[in-house]
């Protein structure tokens, strides 16, 4: 079982392949080119380097937003075109959820945030739980992606009265706000751990696929969130 993950919701372009054992390969670029220039050449290179073919792919995970309108449109079109040509499902993975997968080795709260500008963030809150003996950890969505002011988001986190890992460029830009409201309960992760990556889109899609979730390309739509 091979899962292809595509990330194009952010300025980062990333494609990855994952199987039952974990990550097979990944190419990630953050160099400012448009995703229309990058995604298909990156995918061709990934398949060549891993010696895999599209005929080996069982499903495609696509980062579904929030994010750049143009990036989401390009990524969705790419994923749907590939899925339609192979007759395989597409699994939409919220961009902030894929980011939270980077913390799958730790238990507790994870707040993934994108800087939405105009003194706003796109934020989502997740909790990683122990999956039990011999099982992978389980990601629980506590607050799905929404637009909020940093102050309002910080107050919501404060009411939980728990340590929380903050990740993404929204965590970095508004660090002073998190420190003011959460104090030492805020663990602000370094910027490189908040980069959206195809590997975590693929791993999140693999978990959904293994759980029996299926979507076809007609069902997948970008997640656009309007500012407050």
mmCIF file of C-alpha atoms in Angstrom:
data_model
loop_
_atom_site.group_PDB
_atom_site.id
_atom_site.type_symbol
_atom_site.label_atom_id
_atom_site.label_comp_id
_atom_site.label_asym_id
_atom_site.label_seq_id
_atom_site.Cartn_x
_atom_site.Cartn_y
_atom_site.Cartn_z
ATOM 1 C CA UNK A 1 0.000 0.000 0.000
ATOM 2 C CA UNK A 2 1.522 3.275 -1.138
ATOM 3 C CA UNK A 3 0.049 6.693 -0.279
ATOM 4 C CA UNK A 4 1.009 9.883 -2.086
ATOM 5 C CA UNK A 5 0.913 13.116 -0.081
ATOM 6 C CA UNK A 6 0.815 16.564 -1.708
ATOM 7 C CA UNK A 7 1.279 19.852 0.146
ATOM 8 C CA UNK A 8 0.645 23.113 -1.720
ATOM 9 C CA UNK A 9 -1.532 25.141 0.665
ATOM 10 C CA UNK A 10 1.442 27.168 1.886
ATOM 11 C CA UNK A 11 4.481 28.666 0.102
ATOM 12 C CA UNK A 12 6.153 25.271 0.584
ATOM 13 C CA UNK A 13 5.753 22.719 -2.212
ATOM 14 C CA UNK A 14 6.134 19.147 -1.018
ATOM 15 C CA UNK A 15 5.375 15.648 -2.298
ATOM 16 C CA UNK A 16 5.916 12.404 -0.416
ATOM 17 C CA UNK A 17 5.231 8.682 -0.493
ATOM 18 C CA UNK A 18 4.411 6.584 2.572
ATOM 19 C CA UNK A 19 3.657 2.891 3.029
ATOM 20 C CA UNK A 20 2.813 0.585 5.937
ATOM 21 C CA UNK A 21 6.284 1.030 7.425
ATOM 22 C CA UNK A 22 6.378 4.814 7.220
ATOM 23 C CA UNK A 23 7.965 7.408 4.961
ATOM 24 C CA UNK A 24 9.333 6.098 1.657
ATOM 25 C CA UNK A 25 10.527 9.389 0.200
ATOM 26 C CA UNK A 26 9.892 13.126 0.181
ATOM 27 C CA UNK A 27 10.865 16.210 -1.809
ATOM 28 C CA UNK A 28 10.211 19.581 -0.170
ATOM 29 C CA UNK A 29 11.068 22.979 -1.625
ATOM 30 C CA UNK A 30 10.617 26.440 -0.151
ATOM 31 C CA UNK A 31 12.172 28.571 -2.847
ATOM 32 C CA UNK A 32 9.355 30.850 -3.986
ATOM 33 C CA UNK A 33 8.442 29.302 -7.327
ATOM 34 C CA UNK A 34 4.779 28.803 -8.132
ATOM 35 C CA UNK A 35 3.377 25.388 -7.384
ATOM 36 C CA UNK A 36 2.337 24.979 -11.010
ATOM 37 C CA UNK A 37 6.059 25.029 -11.864
ATOM 38 C CA UNK A 38 7.081 22.637 -9.112
ATOM 39 C CA UNK A 39 4.592 19.920 -8.238
ATOM 40 C CA UNK A 40 4.612 17.638 -11.282
ATOM 41 C CA UNK A 41 8.407 17.795 -11.860
ATOM 42 C CA UNK A 42 8.912 17.076 -8.145
ATOM 43 C CA UNK A 43 6.519 14.135 -8.334
ATOM 44 C CA UNK A 44 8.289 12.724 -11.387
ATOM 45 C CA UNK A 45 11.622 12.975 -9.590
ATOM 46 C CA UNK A 46 10.204 11.381 -6.438
ATOM 47 C CA UNK A 47 8.840 8.415 -8.355
ATOM 48 C CA UNK A 48 12.132 7.972 -10.192
ATOM 49 C CA UNK A 49 14.230 8.142 -7.047
ATOM 50 C CA UNK A 50 12.004 5.732 -5.093
ATOM 51 C CA UNK A 51 11.573 3.449 -8.114
ATOM 52 C CA UNK A 52 7.819 3.566 -7.695
ATOM 53 C CA UNK A 53 5.080 4.185 -10.238
ATOM 54 C CA UNK A 54 1.692 5.837 -10.067
ATOM 55 C CA UNK A 55 0.215 2.371 -10.606
ATOM 56 C CA UNK A 56 1.550 1.489 -7.134
ATOM 57 C CA UNK A 57 -0.312 4.340 -5.399
ATOM 58 C CA UNK A 58 -3.492 3.287 -3.569
ATOM 59 C CA UNK A 59 -4.687 6.767 -2.536
ATOM 60 C CA UNK A 60 -3.660 10.408 -2.629
ATOM 61 C CA UNK A 61 -3.640 12.733 0.359
ATOM 62 C CA UNK A 62 -3.953 16.421 -0.433
ATOM 63 C CA UNK A 63 -3.508 19.329 1.966
ATOM 64 C CA UNK A 64 -6.967 20.913 1.872
ATOM 65 C CA UNK A 65 -6.419 24.233 3.660
ATOM 66 C CA UNK A 66 -6.685 26.774 5.018
ATOM 67 C CA UNK A 67 -4.012 28.373 2.922
ATOM 68 C CA UNK A 68 -3.249 30.166 -0.311
ATOM 69 C CA UNK A 69 -6.182 30.222 -2.723
ATOM 70 C CA UNK A 70 -3.890 29.663 -5.707
ATOM 71 C CA UNK A 71 -1.812 26.986 -3.987
ATOM 72 C CA UNK A 72 -4.877 25.060 -2.880
ATOM 73 C CA UNK A 73 -6.408 25.243 -6.356
ATOM 74 C CA UNK A 74 -3.230 23.957 -8.009
ATOM 75 C CA UNK A 75 -2.770 21.160 -5.481
ATOM 76 C CA UNK A 76 -6.397 20.072 -5.702
ATOM 77 C CA UNK A 77 -6.325 20.041 -9.498
ATOM 78 C CA UNK A 78 -3.133 17.991 -9.481
ATOM 79 C CA UNK A 79 -4.446 15.457 -6.962
ATOM 80 C CA UNK A 80 -7.811 15.108 -8.688
ATOM 81 C CA UNK A 81 -6.232 14.690 -12.110
ATOM 82 C CA UNK A 82 -3.908 11.961 -10.891
ATOM 83 C CA UNK A 83 -6.682 10.234 -8.962
ATOM 84 C CA UNK A 84 -9.074 10.295 -11.892
ATOM 85 C CA UNK A 85 -6.455 8.861 -14.243
ATOM 86 C CA UNK A 86 -5.809 5.956 -11.854
ATOM 87 C CA UNK A 87 -9.324 5.500 -10.448
ATOM 88 C CA UNK A 88 -8.140 5.883 -6.853
ATOM 89 C CA UNK A 89 -9.519 7.910 -3.914
ATOM 90 C CA UNK A 90 -8.360 11.310 -2.746
ATOM 91 C CA UNK A 91 -8.251 12.089 0.982
ATOM 92 C CA UNK A 92 -8.444 15.737 1.995
ATOM 93 C CA UNK A 93 -6.211 16.451 4.978
ATOM 94 C CA UNK A 94 -6.664 19.822 6.707
ATOM 95 C CA UNK A 95 -3.365 21.672 6.480
ATOM 96 C CA UNK A 96 -3.207 22.374 10.225
ATOM 97 C CA UNK A 97 -3.926 18.716 10.986
ATOM 98 C CA UNK A 98 -1.018 17.649 8.799
ATOM 99 C CA UNK A 99 1.185 20.106 10.662
ATOM 100 C CA UNK A 100 0.078 18.629 14.001
ATOM 101 C CA UNK A 101 1.213 15.201 12.786
ATOM 102 C CA UNK A 102 4.768 16.427 13.246
ATOM 103 C CA UNK A 103 4.184 16.085 17.014
ATOM 104 C CA UNK A 104 2.865 12.514 16.876
ATOM 105 C CA UNK A 105 5.574 11.243 19.208
ATOM 106 C CA UNK A 106 4.371 13.314 22.157
ATOM 107 C CA UNK A 107 1.146 13.274 24.155
ATOM 108 C CA UNK A 108 -0.769 16.465 24.884
ATOM 109 C CA UNK A 109 -2.217 19.531 23.221
ATOM 110 C CA UNK A 110 -0.957 20.923 19.918
ATOM 111 C CA UNK A 111 -2.115 24.260 18.529
ATOM 112 C CA UNK A 112 -1.200 24.578 14.846
ATOM 113 C CA UNK A 113 -1.442 28.132 13.544
ATOM 114 C CA UNK A 114 -0.949 30.030 10.321
ATOM 115 C CA UNK A 115 -0.426 33.768 10.216
ATOM 116 C CA UNK A 116 -3.569 35.070 8.461
ATOM 117 C CA UNK A 117 -2.293 38.673 8.655
ATOM 118 C CA UNK A 118 -4.420 41.660 9.714
ATOM 119 C CA UNK A 119 -3.842 40.586 13.329
ATOM 120 C CA UNK A 120 -5.478 37.205 12.778
ATOM 121 C CA UNK A 121 -4.471 33.575 12.741
ATOM 122 C CA UNK A 122 -5.915 30.417 11.316
ATOM 123 C CA UNK A 123 -5.792 28.068 14.281
ATOM 124 C CA UNK A 124 -6.771 24.512 15.131
ATOM 125 C CA UNK A 125 -6.321 22.582 18.350
ATOM 126 C CA UNK A 126 -5.519 18.891 18.594
ATOM 127 C CA UNK A 127 -4.725 16.387 21.293
ATOM 128 C CA UNK A 128 -2.404 13.438 20.824
ATOM 129 C CA UNK A 129 -3.458 10.373 22.795
ATOM 130 C CA UNK A 130 -1.752 7.079 23.417
ATOM 131 C CA UNK A 131 -3.282 4.562 21.028
ATOM 132 C CA UNK A 132 -2.719 1.639 23.382
ATOM 133 C CA UNK A 133 -0.200 -1.174 23.438
ATOM 134 C CA UNK A 134 1.187 -1.862 19.997
ATOM 135 C CA UNK A 135 -0.892 0.868 18.384
ATOM 136 C CA UNK A 136 0.030 4.252 16.946
ATOM 137 C CA UNK A 137 -0.942 7.430 18.815
ATOM 138 C CA UNK A 138 -4.367 8.869 18.007
ATOM 139 C CA UNK A 139 -4.971 12.482 16.981
ATOM 140 C CA UNK A 140 -8.162 14.054 18.326
ATOM 141 C CA UNK A 141 -9.437 17.330 16.832
ATOM 142 C CA UNK A 142 -10.638 19.542 19.686
ATOM 143 C CA UNK A 143 -11.156 22.769 17.721
ATOM 144 C CA UNK A 144 -11.275 22.558 13.909
ATOM 145 C CA UNK A 145 -9.608 25.245 11.833
ATOM 146 C CA UNK A 146 -11.018 28.729 12.256
ATOM 147 C CA UNK A 147 -9.979 32.369 12.018
ATOM 148 C CA UNK A 148 -9.367 34.191 15.293
ATOM 149 C CA UNK A 149 -7.474 37.095 16.756
ATOM 150 C CA UNK A 150 -4.346 35.999 18.632
ATOM 151 C CA UNK A 151 -5.787 37.403 21.874
ATOM 152 C CA UNK A 152 -9.031 35.431 21.567
ATOM 153 C CA UNK A 153 -7.158 32.244 20.672
ATOM 154 C CA UNK A 154 -4.799 32.705 23.606
ATOM 155 C CA UNK A 155 -7.714 33.144 26.007
ATOM 156 C CA UNK A 156 -9.307 29.929 24.745
ATOM 157 C CA UNK A 157 -6.067 28.051 25.273
ATOM 158 C CA UNK A 158 -5.649 29.627 28.686
ATOM 159 C CA UNK A 159 -9.036 28.314 29.839
ATOM 160 C CA UNK A 160 -7.845 24.748 29.232
ATOM 161 C CA UNK A 161 -5.137 25.278 31.874
ATOM 162 C CA UNK A 162 -2.805 22.738 30.239
ATOM 163 C CA UNK A 163 0.606 22.885 28.596
ATOM 164 C CA UNK A 164 0.278 23.306 24.842
ATOM 165 C CA UNK A 165 2.740 23.073 21.970
ATOM 166 C CA UNK A 166 2.355 26.010 19.573
ATOM 167 C CA UNK A 167 3.556 25.532 16.009
ATOM 168 C CA UNK A 168 3.481 27.282 12.648
ATOM 169 C CA UNK A 169 4.313 30.818 11.577
ATOM 170 C CA UNK A 170 1.371 32.107 13.639
ATOM 171 C CA UNK A 171 3.105 30.808 16.756
ATOM 172 C CA UNK A 172 6.282 32.701 15.897
ATOM 173 C CA UNK A 173 4.744 36.019 14.813
ATOM 174 C CA UNK A 174 2.572 36.343 17.926
ATOM 175 C CA UNK A 175 4.961 34.800 20.435
ATOM 176 C CA UNK A 176 4.567 37.736 22.845
ATOM 177 C CA UNK A 177 0.800 37.140 23.019
ATOM 178 C CA UNK A 178 1.196 33.475 23.897
ATOM 179 C CA UNK A 179 3.794 34.285 26.554
ATOM 180 C CA UNK A 180 1.560 36.956 28.067
ATOM 181 C CA UNK A 181 -1.524 34.740 28.362
ATOM 182 C CA UNK A 182 -0.060 31.254 28.822
ATOM 183 C CA UNK A 183 3.267 31.836 30.510
ATOM 184 C CA UNK A 184 5.344 28.694 30.865
ATOM 185 C CA UNK A 185 2.444 26.526 29.660
ATOM 186 C CA UNK A 186 3.242 27.675 26.114
ATOM 187 C CA UNK A 187 5.860 25.574 24.335
ATOM 188 C CA UNK A 188 6.645 27.490 21.168
ATOM 189 C CA UNK A 189 8.200 25.141 18.656
ATOM 190 C CA UNK A 190 10.969 26.321 16.317
ATOM 191 C CA UNK A 191 9.973 27.482 12.815
ATOM 192 C CA UNK A 192 11.284 24.385 11.030
ATOM 193 C CA UNK A 193 8.776 22.237 12.939
ATOM 194 C CA UNK A 194 5.911 24.363 11.659
ATOM 195 C CA UNK A 195 6.589 23.898 7.952
ATOM 196 C CA UNK A 196 3.805 22.089 6.116
ATOM 197 C CA UNK A 197 5.225 18.932 4.509
ATOM 198 C CA UNK A 198 3.953 16.275 2.152
ATOM 199 C CA UNK A 199 5.274 13.494 4.380
ATOM 200 C CA UNK A 200 2.790 14.319 7.125
ATOM 201 C CA UNK A 201 -0.043 14.739 4.633
ATOM 202 C CA UNK A 202 0.810 11.227 3.414
ATOM 203 C CA UNK A 203 1.000 9.771 6.935
ATOM 204 C CA UNK A 204 -2.298 11.363 7.969
ATOM 205 C CA UNK A 205 -3.911 10.087 4.762
ATOM 206 C CA UNK A 206 -2.475 6.630 5.422
ATOM 207 C CA UNK A 207 -4.138 6.563 8.854
ATOM 208 C CA UNK A 208 -7.497 7.506 7.339
ATOM 209 C CA UNK A 209 -7.132 5.012 4.514
ATOM 210 C CA UNK A 210 -6.269 2.220 6.942
ATOM 211 C CA UNK A 211 -9.356 3.175 8.988
ATOM 212 C CA UNK A 212 -11.523 2.594 5.919
ATOM 213 C CA UNK A 213 -12.168 6.229 5.015
ATOM 214 C CA UNK A 214 -12.599 6.880 1.311
ATOM 215 C CA UNK A 215 -13.354 9.969 -0.765
ATOM 216 C CA UNK A 216 -13.503 10.443 -4.498
ATOM 217 C CA UNK A 217 -12.258 13.483 -6.327
ATOM 218 C CA UNK A 218 -15.758 14.923 -6.712
ATOM 219 C CA UNK A 219 -16.120 15.231 -2.919
ATOM 220 C CA UNK A 220 -12.890 17.063 -2.191
ATOM 221 C CA UNK A 221 -13.067 20.839 -1.824
ATOM 222 C CA UNK A 222 -10.542 23.347 -0.484
ATOM 223 C CA UNK A 223 -11.126 24.651 3.022
ATOM 224 C CA UNK A 224 -11.347 28.417 2.749
ATOM 225 C CA UNK A 225 -11.775 30.371 5.973
ATOM 226 C CA UNK A 226 -12.838 33.974 5.933
ATOM 227 C CA UNK A 227 -11.275 36.400 8.329
ATOM 228 C CA UNK A 228 -13.226 37.733 11.276
#
